[in-house]
Short mmCIF file of C-alpha atoms and ligand atoms in Angstrom, two decimals:
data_model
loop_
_atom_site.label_atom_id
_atom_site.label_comp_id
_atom_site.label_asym_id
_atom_site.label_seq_id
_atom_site.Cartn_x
_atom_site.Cartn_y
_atom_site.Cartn_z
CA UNK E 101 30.05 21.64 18.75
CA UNK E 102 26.92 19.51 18.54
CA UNK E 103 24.20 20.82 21.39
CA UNK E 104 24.61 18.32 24.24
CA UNK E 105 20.77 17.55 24.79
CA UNK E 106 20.84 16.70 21.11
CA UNK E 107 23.48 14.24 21.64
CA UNK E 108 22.32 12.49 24.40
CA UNK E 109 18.78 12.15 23.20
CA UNK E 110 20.29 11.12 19.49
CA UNK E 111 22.61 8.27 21.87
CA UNK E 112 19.45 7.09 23.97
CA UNK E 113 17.02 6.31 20.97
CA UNK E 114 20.14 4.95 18.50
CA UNK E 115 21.43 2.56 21.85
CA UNK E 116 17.44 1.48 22.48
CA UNK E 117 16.83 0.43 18.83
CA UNK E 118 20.14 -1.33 18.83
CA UNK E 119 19.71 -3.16 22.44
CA UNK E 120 16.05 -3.93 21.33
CA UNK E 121 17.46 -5.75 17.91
CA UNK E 122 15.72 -3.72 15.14
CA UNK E 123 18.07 -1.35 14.19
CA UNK E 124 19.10 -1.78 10.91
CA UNK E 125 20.94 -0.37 7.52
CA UNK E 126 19.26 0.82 4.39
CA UNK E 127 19.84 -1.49 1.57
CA UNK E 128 21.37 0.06 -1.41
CA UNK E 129 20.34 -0.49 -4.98
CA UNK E 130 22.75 -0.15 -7.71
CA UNK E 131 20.98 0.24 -11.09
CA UNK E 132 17.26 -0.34 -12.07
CA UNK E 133 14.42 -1.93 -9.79
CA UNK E 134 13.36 -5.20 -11.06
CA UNK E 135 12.55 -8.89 -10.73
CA UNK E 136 16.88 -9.28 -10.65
CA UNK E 137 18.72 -6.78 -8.75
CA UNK E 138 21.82 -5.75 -7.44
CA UNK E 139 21.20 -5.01 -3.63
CA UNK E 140 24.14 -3.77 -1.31
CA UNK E 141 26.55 -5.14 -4.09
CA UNK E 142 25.02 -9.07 -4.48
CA UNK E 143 22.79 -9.51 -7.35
CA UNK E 144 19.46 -11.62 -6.24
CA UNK E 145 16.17 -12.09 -6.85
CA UNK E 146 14.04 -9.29 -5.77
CA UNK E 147 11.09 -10.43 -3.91
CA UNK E 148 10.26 -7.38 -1.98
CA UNK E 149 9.44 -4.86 -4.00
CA UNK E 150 5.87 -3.37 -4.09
CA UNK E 151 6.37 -3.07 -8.54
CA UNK E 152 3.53 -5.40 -8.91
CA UNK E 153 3.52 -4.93 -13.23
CA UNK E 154 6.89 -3.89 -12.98
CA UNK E 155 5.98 -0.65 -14.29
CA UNK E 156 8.99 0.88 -12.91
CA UNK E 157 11.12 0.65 -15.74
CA UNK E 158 8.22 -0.06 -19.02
CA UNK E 159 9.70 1.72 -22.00
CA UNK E 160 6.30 3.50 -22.43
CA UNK E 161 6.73 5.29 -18.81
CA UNK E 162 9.97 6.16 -19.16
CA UNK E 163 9.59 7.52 -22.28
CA UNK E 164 6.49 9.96 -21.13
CA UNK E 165 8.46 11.05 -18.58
CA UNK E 166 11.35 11.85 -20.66
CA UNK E 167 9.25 13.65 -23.35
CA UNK E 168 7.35 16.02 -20.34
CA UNK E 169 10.45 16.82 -18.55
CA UNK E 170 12.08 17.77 -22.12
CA UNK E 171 8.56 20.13 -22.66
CA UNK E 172 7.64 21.32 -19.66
CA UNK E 173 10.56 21.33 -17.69
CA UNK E 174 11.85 19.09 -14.21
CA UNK E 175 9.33 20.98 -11.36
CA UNK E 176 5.98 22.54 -11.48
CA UNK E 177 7.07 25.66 -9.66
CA UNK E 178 4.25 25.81 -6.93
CA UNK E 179 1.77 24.54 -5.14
CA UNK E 180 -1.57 23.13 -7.05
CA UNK E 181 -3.87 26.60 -5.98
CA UNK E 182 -1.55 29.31 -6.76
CA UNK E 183 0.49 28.10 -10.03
CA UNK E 184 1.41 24.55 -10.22
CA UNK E 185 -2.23 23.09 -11.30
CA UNK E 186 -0.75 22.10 -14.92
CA UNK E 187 -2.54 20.34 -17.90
CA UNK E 188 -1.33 17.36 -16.99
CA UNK E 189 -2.50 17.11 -13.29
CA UNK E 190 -6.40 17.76 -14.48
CA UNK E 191 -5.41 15.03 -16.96
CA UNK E 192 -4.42 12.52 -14.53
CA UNK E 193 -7.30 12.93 -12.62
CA UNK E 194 -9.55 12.39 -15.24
CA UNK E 195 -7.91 9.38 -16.05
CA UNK E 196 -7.95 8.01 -12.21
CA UNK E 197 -11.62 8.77 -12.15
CA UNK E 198 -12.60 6.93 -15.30
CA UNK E 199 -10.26 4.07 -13.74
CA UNK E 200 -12.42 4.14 -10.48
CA UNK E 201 -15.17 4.62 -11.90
CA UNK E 202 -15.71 7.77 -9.72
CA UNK E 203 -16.85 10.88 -10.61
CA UNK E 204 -13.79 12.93 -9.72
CA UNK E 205 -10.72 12.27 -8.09
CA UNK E 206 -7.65 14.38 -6.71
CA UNK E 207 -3.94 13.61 -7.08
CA UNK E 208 -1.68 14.35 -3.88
CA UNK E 209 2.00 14.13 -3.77
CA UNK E 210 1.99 10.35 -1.80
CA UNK E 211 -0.42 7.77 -0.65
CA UNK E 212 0.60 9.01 2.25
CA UNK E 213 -0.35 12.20 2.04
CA UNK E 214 -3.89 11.18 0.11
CA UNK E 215 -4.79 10.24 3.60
CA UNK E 216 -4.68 12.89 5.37
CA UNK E 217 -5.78 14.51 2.39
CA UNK E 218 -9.20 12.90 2.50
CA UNK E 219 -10.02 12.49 6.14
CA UNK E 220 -8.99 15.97 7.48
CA UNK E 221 -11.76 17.71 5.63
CA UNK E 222 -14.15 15.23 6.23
CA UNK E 223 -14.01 14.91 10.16
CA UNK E 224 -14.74 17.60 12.82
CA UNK E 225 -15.64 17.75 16.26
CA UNK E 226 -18.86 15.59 16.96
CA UNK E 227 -18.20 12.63 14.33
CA UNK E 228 -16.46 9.37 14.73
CA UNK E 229 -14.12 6.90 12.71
CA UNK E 230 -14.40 3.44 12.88
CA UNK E 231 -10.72 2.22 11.78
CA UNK E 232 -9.72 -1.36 11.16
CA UNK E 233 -6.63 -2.63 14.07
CA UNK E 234 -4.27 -2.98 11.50
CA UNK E 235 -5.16 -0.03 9.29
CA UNK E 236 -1.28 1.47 7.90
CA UNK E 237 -0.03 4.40 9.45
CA UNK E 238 -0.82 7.18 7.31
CA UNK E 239 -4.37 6.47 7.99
CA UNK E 240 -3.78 6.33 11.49
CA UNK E 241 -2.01 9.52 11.33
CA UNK E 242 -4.47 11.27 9.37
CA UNK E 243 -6.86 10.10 12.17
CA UNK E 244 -4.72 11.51 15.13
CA UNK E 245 -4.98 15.13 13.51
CA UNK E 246 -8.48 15.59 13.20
CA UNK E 247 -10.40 16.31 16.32
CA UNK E 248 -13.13 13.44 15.41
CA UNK E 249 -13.75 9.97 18.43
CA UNK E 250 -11.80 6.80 17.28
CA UNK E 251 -12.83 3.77 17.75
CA UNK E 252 -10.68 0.47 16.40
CA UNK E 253 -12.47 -2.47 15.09
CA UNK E 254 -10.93 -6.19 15.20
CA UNK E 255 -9.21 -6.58 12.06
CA UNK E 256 -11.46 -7.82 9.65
CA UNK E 257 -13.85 -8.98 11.89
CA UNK E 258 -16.97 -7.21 10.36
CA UNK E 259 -19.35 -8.95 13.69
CA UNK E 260 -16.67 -6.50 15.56
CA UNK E 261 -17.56 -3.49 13.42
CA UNK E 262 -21.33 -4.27 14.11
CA UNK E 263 -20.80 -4.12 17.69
CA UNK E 264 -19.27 -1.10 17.66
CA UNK E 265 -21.80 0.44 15.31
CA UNK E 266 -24.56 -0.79 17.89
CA UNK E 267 -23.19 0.66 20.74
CA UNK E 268 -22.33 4.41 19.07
CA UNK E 269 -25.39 4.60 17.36
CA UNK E 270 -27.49 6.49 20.27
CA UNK E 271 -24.22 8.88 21.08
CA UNK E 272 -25.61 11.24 18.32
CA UNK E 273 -22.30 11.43 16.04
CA UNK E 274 -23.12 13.84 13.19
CA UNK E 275 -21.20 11.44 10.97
CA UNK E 276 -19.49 8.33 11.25
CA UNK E 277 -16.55 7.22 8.95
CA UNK E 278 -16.04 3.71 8.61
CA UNK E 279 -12.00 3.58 7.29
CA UNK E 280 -10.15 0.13 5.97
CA UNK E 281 -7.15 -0.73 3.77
CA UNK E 282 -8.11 -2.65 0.95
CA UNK E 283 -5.43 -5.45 1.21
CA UNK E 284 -3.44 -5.45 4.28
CA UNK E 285 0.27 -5.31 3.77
CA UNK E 286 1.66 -7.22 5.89
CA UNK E 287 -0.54 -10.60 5.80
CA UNK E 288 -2.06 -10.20 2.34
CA UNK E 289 -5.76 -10.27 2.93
CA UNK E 290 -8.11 -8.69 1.82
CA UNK E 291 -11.28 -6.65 3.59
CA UNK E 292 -14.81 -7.50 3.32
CA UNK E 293 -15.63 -4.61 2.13
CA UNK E 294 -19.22 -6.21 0.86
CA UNK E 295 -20.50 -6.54 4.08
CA UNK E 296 -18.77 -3.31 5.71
CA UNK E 297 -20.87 -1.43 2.51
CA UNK E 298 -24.22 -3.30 4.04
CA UNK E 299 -23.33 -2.46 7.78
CA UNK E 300 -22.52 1.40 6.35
CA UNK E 301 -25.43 1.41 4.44
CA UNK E 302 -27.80 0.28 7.40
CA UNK E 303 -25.70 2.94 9.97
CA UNK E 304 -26.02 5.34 7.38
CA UNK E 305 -21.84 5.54 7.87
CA UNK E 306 -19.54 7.24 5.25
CA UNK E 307 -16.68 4.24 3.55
CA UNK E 308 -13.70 5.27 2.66
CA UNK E 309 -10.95 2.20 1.71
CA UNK E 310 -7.16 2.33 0.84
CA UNK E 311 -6.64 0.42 -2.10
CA UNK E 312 -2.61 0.92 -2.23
CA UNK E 313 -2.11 -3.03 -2.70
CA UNK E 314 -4.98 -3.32 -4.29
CA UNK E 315 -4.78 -1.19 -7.41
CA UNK E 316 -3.32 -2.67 -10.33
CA UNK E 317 -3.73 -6.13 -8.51
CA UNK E 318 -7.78 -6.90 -8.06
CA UNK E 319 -10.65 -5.97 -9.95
CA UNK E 320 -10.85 -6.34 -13.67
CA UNK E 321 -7.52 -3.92 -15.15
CA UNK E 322 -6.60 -3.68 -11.41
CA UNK E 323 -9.42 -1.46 -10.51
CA UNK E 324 -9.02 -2.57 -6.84
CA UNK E 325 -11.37 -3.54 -4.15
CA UNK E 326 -14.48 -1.98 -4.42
CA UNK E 327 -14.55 -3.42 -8.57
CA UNK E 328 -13.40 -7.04 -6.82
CA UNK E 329 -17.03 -7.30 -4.67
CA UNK E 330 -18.73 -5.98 -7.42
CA UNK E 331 -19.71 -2.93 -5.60
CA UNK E 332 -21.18 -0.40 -7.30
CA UNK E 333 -18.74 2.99 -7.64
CA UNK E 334 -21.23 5.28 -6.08
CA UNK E 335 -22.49 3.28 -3.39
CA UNK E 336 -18.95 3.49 -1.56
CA UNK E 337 -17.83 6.54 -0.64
CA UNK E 338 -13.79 6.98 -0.91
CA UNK E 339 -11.42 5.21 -2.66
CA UNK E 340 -7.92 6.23 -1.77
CA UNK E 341 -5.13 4.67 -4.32
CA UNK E 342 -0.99 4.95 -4.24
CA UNK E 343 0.95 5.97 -7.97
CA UNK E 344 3.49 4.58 -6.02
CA UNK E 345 3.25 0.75 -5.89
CA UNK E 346 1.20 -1.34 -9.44
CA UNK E 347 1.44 2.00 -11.20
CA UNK E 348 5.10 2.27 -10.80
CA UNK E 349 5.85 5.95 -10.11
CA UNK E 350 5.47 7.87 -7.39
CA UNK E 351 2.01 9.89 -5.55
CA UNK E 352 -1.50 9.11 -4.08
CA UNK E 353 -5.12 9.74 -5.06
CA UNK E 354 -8.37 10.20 -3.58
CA UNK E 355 -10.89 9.03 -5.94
CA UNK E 356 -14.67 10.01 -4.80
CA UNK E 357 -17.73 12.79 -5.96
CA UNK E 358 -16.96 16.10 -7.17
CA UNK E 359 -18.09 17.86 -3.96
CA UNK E 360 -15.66 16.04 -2.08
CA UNK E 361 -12.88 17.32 -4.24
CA UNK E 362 -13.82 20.26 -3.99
CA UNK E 363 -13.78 20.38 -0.39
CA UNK E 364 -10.31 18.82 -0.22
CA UNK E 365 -9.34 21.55 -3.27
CA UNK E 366 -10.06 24.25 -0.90
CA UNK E 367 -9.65 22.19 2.92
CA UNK E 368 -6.74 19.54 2.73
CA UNK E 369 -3.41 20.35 4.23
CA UNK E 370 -1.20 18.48 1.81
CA UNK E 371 -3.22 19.74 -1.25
CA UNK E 372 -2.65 23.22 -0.36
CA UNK E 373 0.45 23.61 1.41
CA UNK E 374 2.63 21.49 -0.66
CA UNK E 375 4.29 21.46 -3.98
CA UNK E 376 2.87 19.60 -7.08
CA UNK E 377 4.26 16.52 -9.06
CA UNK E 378 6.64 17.46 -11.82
CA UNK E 379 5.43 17.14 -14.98
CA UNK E 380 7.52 13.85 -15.74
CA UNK E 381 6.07 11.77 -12.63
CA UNK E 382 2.46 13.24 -13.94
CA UNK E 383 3.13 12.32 -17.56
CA UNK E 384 4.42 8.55 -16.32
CA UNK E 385 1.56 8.08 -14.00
CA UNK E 386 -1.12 8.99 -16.98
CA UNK E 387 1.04 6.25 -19.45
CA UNK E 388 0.88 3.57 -16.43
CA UNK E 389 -3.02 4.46 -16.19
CA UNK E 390 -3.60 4.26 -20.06
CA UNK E 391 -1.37 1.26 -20.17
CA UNK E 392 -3.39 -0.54 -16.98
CA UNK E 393 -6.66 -0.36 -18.50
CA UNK E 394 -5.00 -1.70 -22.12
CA UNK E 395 -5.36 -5.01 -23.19
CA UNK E 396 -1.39 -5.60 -22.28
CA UNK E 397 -2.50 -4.40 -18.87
CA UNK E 398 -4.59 -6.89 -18.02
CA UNK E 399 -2.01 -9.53 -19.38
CA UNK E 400 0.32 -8.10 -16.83
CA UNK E 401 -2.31 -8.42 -14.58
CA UNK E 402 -3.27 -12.12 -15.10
CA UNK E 403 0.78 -12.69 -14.91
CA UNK E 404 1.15 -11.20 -12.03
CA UNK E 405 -1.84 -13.92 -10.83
CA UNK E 406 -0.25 -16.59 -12.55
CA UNK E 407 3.06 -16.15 -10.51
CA UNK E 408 1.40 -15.59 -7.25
CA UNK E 409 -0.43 -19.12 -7.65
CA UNK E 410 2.63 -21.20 -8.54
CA UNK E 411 5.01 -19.24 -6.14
CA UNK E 412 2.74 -19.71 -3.21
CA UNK E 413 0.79 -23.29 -4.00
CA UNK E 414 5.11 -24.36 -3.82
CA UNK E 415 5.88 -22.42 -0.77
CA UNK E 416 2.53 -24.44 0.32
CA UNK E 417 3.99 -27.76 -1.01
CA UNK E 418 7.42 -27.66 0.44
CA UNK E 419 5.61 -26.79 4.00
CA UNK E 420 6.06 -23.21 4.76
CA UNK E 421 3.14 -21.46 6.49
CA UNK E 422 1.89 -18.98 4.38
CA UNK E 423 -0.95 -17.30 6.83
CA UNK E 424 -3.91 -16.01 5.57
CA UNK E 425 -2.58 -14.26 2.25
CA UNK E 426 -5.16 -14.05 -0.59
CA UNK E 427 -2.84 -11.65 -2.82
CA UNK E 428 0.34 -11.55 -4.08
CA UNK E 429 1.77 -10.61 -0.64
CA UNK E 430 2.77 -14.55 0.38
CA UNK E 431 4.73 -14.17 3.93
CA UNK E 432 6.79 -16.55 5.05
CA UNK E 433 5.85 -17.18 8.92
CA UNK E 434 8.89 -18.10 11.09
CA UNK E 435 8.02 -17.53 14.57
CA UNK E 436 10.50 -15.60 16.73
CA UNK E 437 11.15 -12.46 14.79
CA UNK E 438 15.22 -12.96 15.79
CA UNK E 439 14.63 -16.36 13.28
CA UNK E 440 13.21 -14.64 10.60
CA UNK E 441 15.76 -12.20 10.40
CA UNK E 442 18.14 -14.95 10.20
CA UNK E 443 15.82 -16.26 7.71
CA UNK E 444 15.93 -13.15 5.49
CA UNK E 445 19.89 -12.93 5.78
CA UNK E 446 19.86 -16.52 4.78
CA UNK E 447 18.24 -16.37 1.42
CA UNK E 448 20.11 -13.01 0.72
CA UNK E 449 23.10 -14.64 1.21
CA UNK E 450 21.86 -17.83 -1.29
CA UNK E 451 20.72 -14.83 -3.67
CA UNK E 452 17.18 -14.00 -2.59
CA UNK E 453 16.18 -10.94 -1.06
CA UNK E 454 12.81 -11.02 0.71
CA UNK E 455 12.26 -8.75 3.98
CA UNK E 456 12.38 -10.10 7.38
CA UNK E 457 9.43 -8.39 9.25
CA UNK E 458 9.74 -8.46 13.27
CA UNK E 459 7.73 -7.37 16.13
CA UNK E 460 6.42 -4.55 16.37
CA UNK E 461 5.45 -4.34 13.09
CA UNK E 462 3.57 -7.86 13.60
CA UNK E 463 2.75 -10.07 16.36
CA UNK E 464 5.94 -11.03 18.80
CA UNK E 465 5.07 -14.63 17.11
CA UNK E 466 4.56 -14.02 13.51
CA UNK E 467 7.74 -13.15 12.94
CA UNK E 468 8.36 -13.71 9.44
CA UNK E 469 9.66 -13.00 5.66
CA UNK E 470 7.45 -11.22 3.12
CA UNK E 471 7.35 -11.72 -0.83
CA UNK E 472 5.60 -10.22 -3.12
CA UNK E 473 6.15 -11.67 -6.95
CA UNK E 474 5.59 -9.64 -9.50
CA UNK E 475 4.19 -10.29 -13.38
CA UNK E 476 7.75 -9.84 -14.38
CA UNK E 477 9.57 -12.54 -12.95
CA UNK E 478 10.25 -15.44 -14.97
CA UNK E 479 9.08 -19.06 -14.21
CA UNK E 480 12.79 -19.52 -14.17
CA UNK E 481 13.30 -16.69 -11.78
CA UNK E 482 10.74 -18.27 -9.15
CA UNK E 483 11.41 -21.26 -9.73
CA UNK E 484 15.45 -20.41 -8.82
CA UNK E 485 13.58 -18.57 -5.43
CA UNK E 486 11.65 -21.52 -4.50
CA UNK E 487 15.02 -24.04 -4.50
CA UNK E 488 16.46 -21.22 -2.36
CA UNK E 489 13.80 -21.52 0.54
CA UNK E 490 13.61 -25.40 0.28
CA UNK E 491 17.77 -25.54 1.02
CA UNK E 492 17.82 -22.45 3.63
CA UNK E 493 14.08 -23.65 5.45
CA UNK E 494 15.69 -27.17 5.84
CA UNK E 495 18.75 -26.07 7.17
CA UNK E 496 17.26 -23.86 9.73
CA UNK E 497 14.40 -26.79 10.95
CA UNK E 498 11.68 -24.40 9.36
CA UNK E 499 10.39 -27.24 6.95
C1 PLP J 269 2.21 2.04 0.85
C2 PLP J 269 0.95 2.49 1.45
C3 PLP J 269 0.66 3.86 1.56
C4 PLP J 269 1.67 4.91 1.20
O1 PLP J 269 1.74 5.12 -0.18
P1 PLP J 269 2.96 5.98 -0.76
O2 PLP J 269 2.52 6.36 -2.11
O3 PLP J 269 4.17 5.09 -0.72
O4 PLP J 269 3.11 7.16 0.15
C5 PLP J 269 -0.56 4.23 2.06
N1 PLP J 269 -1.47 3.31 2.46
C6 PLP J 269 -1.22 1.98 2.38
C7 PLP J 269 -2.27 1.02 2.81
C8 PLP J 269 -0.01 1.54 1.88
O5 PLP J 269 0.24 0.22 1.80
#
């Protein structure tokens, strides 16, 4: 017999999200991610996935992983300070440092948990974070369980994070953070992090980015933000990357200075209390590295650029509204999110799939689809895409 209070409170919640029009299924996958899938049965055009090189499925990740599992076995049997620090881990952090150009950097089990990783030690009692309004939610999270003030800054709006730097400065914080994502996932721009670095520098405030849709996308071999504005490595404080979206596998890492590591090696939750990567997702996340900063890399790379130009300049052409994006995250604004929904089941039906995105994840108004190409679709593939959205955006009045 299921406990009654469970029940009831399991019926409320499932009844709300139904009533309130955003319940939905998972989408199933059969076989391997790519720029063609075959999603809930229907093969289409993948447009949604965050496989920006389409490393997912390069020979030379899948066959590091194969060779680590075969020598070192499937887990890593503990957690990184008793006996699951292996070879490979140190490795990988050598390599993400070199790639950030920092002089140390930490590997946690998700982006997610990199977040929470870096900002727990660093925040007590007595400091503040600044946090951008549409910062994602692990950084928001990671906020809520530290015992540090919050204030939120207008997104982007670096005048906005000057006021609120002028009016905190006489409360006497011990430190301040100033925290931002790097490209924003849902509209595809990008923070200013030049001038947030000059406003931290002249508040004497600690930076700290999250470059998860920025790695492997800006900077010269993908190096993300802080390489994009030409800011020097040590003059910004934390660079916080995903293994789970350019580089293809799966994990997050705080890149920063050795004492910080160190303080997160013996102070951060997710660090200590949590199993290790297996040797495999290590050994594939060191290839995607190597392979990011080779000269095929930054082909990918300028692919990936290539696409996002043509795709978007034709969503332009044919009359969609394409917001603010400045990446390869072009969404598709609709309006009403019940329309974009529509939208999205539209173009999967034509053989397209691209994510409708509703409120509350974005304005009640902005209701929209989101793409992301990737360097491996073909010409032929977005080309296929864009005839798709020209026949479903005239036949719903959207162009
Ligand atoms: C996707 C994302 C994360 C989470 O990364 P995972 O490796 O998937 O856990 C964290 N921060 C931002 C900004 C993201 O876009």
């Amino acid at each position: 017999m299921p406990t009654p209070a469970l029940e009831q409170y399991l019926d409320e919640q499932l009844t709300a999200l139904k009533t309130q029009g955003v319940y939905r299924k998972l989408r199933i996958v059969h076989g391997p991610q790519g720029p063609r899938a075959t999603i809930d049965g229907r093969p289409v055009i993948n447009l949604s996935s965050n496989n920006y090189l389409g490393l997912t499925s390069h020979p030379k990740l899948k066959e590091a992983a194969c060779r680590a599992t075969e020598e070192l076995g499937a887990g890593s049997g503990a957690v990184r300070t008793i006996v699951g620090t292996l070879e490979l881990h140190e490795e990988l952090e050598r390599r993400l440092a070199d790639f950030k150009g920092t002089e140390a950097s930490l590997v946690l089990q998700s982006g997610f948990t990199a977040n929470a990783a870096a900002i727990g030690p660093l925040l007590e009692e007595g400091d503040l974070v600044i946090s951008d309004e549409l910062n994602h939610a692990s950084i928001i999270d990671a906020i809520r369980l530290t015992k540090a003030d919050r204030r939120i800054y207008k997104h982007n709006d670096t005048d906005d994070l000057a006021r609120v730097l002028g009016e905190v400065k006489s409360k006497g914080y011990k430190k301040i953070l100033i925290v931002t994502d790097g490209v924003f996932s849902m509209d595809g721009d990008i923070a200013p992090l030049d001038r947030i670095a000059e406003l931290a520098q002249e508040y004497g405030a600690i930076t700290m980015v999250d470059d998860a849709h920025a790695s492997g996308v800006l900077g010269d071999h993908g190096r993300g933000t802080v390489k994009h504005f030409n800011i020097p490595a040590d003059q910004w404080d934390i660079q916080v990357g995903t293994l789970s979206k350019a580089v293809g596998v799966l994990g997050g890492y705080v890149a920063c200075s050795q004492k910080l590591r160190e303080l997160m090696e013996h102070r951060a939750r997710p660090f200590l209390f949590s199993t290790s990567h297996p040797p495999a997702v290590t050994a594939a996340c060191i290839a995607a590295v190597d392979l990011m900063l080779s000269d095929e890399g930054q082909q990918l790379i300028d692919r990936l650029w290539e696409n996002t130009r043509f795709f978007k300049q034709n969503l332009e052409q044919l009359g969609f509204n394409t917001s603010i994006s400045q990446t390869p995250i072009t969404p598709v604004i609709v309006g009403e999110g019940a329309r974009a929904m529509e939208f999205s089941d539209q173009l999967f039906e034509r053989g397209v799939f691209a994510q409708g995105i509703a409120y509350p994840t974005v304005p009640r108004d902005k209701g929209r689809v989101r793409t992301i190409v990737t360097a491996s679709h073909s010409r032929e593939d977005l080309a296929e895409a864009l005839n798709v959205f020209e026949a479903v955006g005239r036949r719903m009045g959207l162009i």
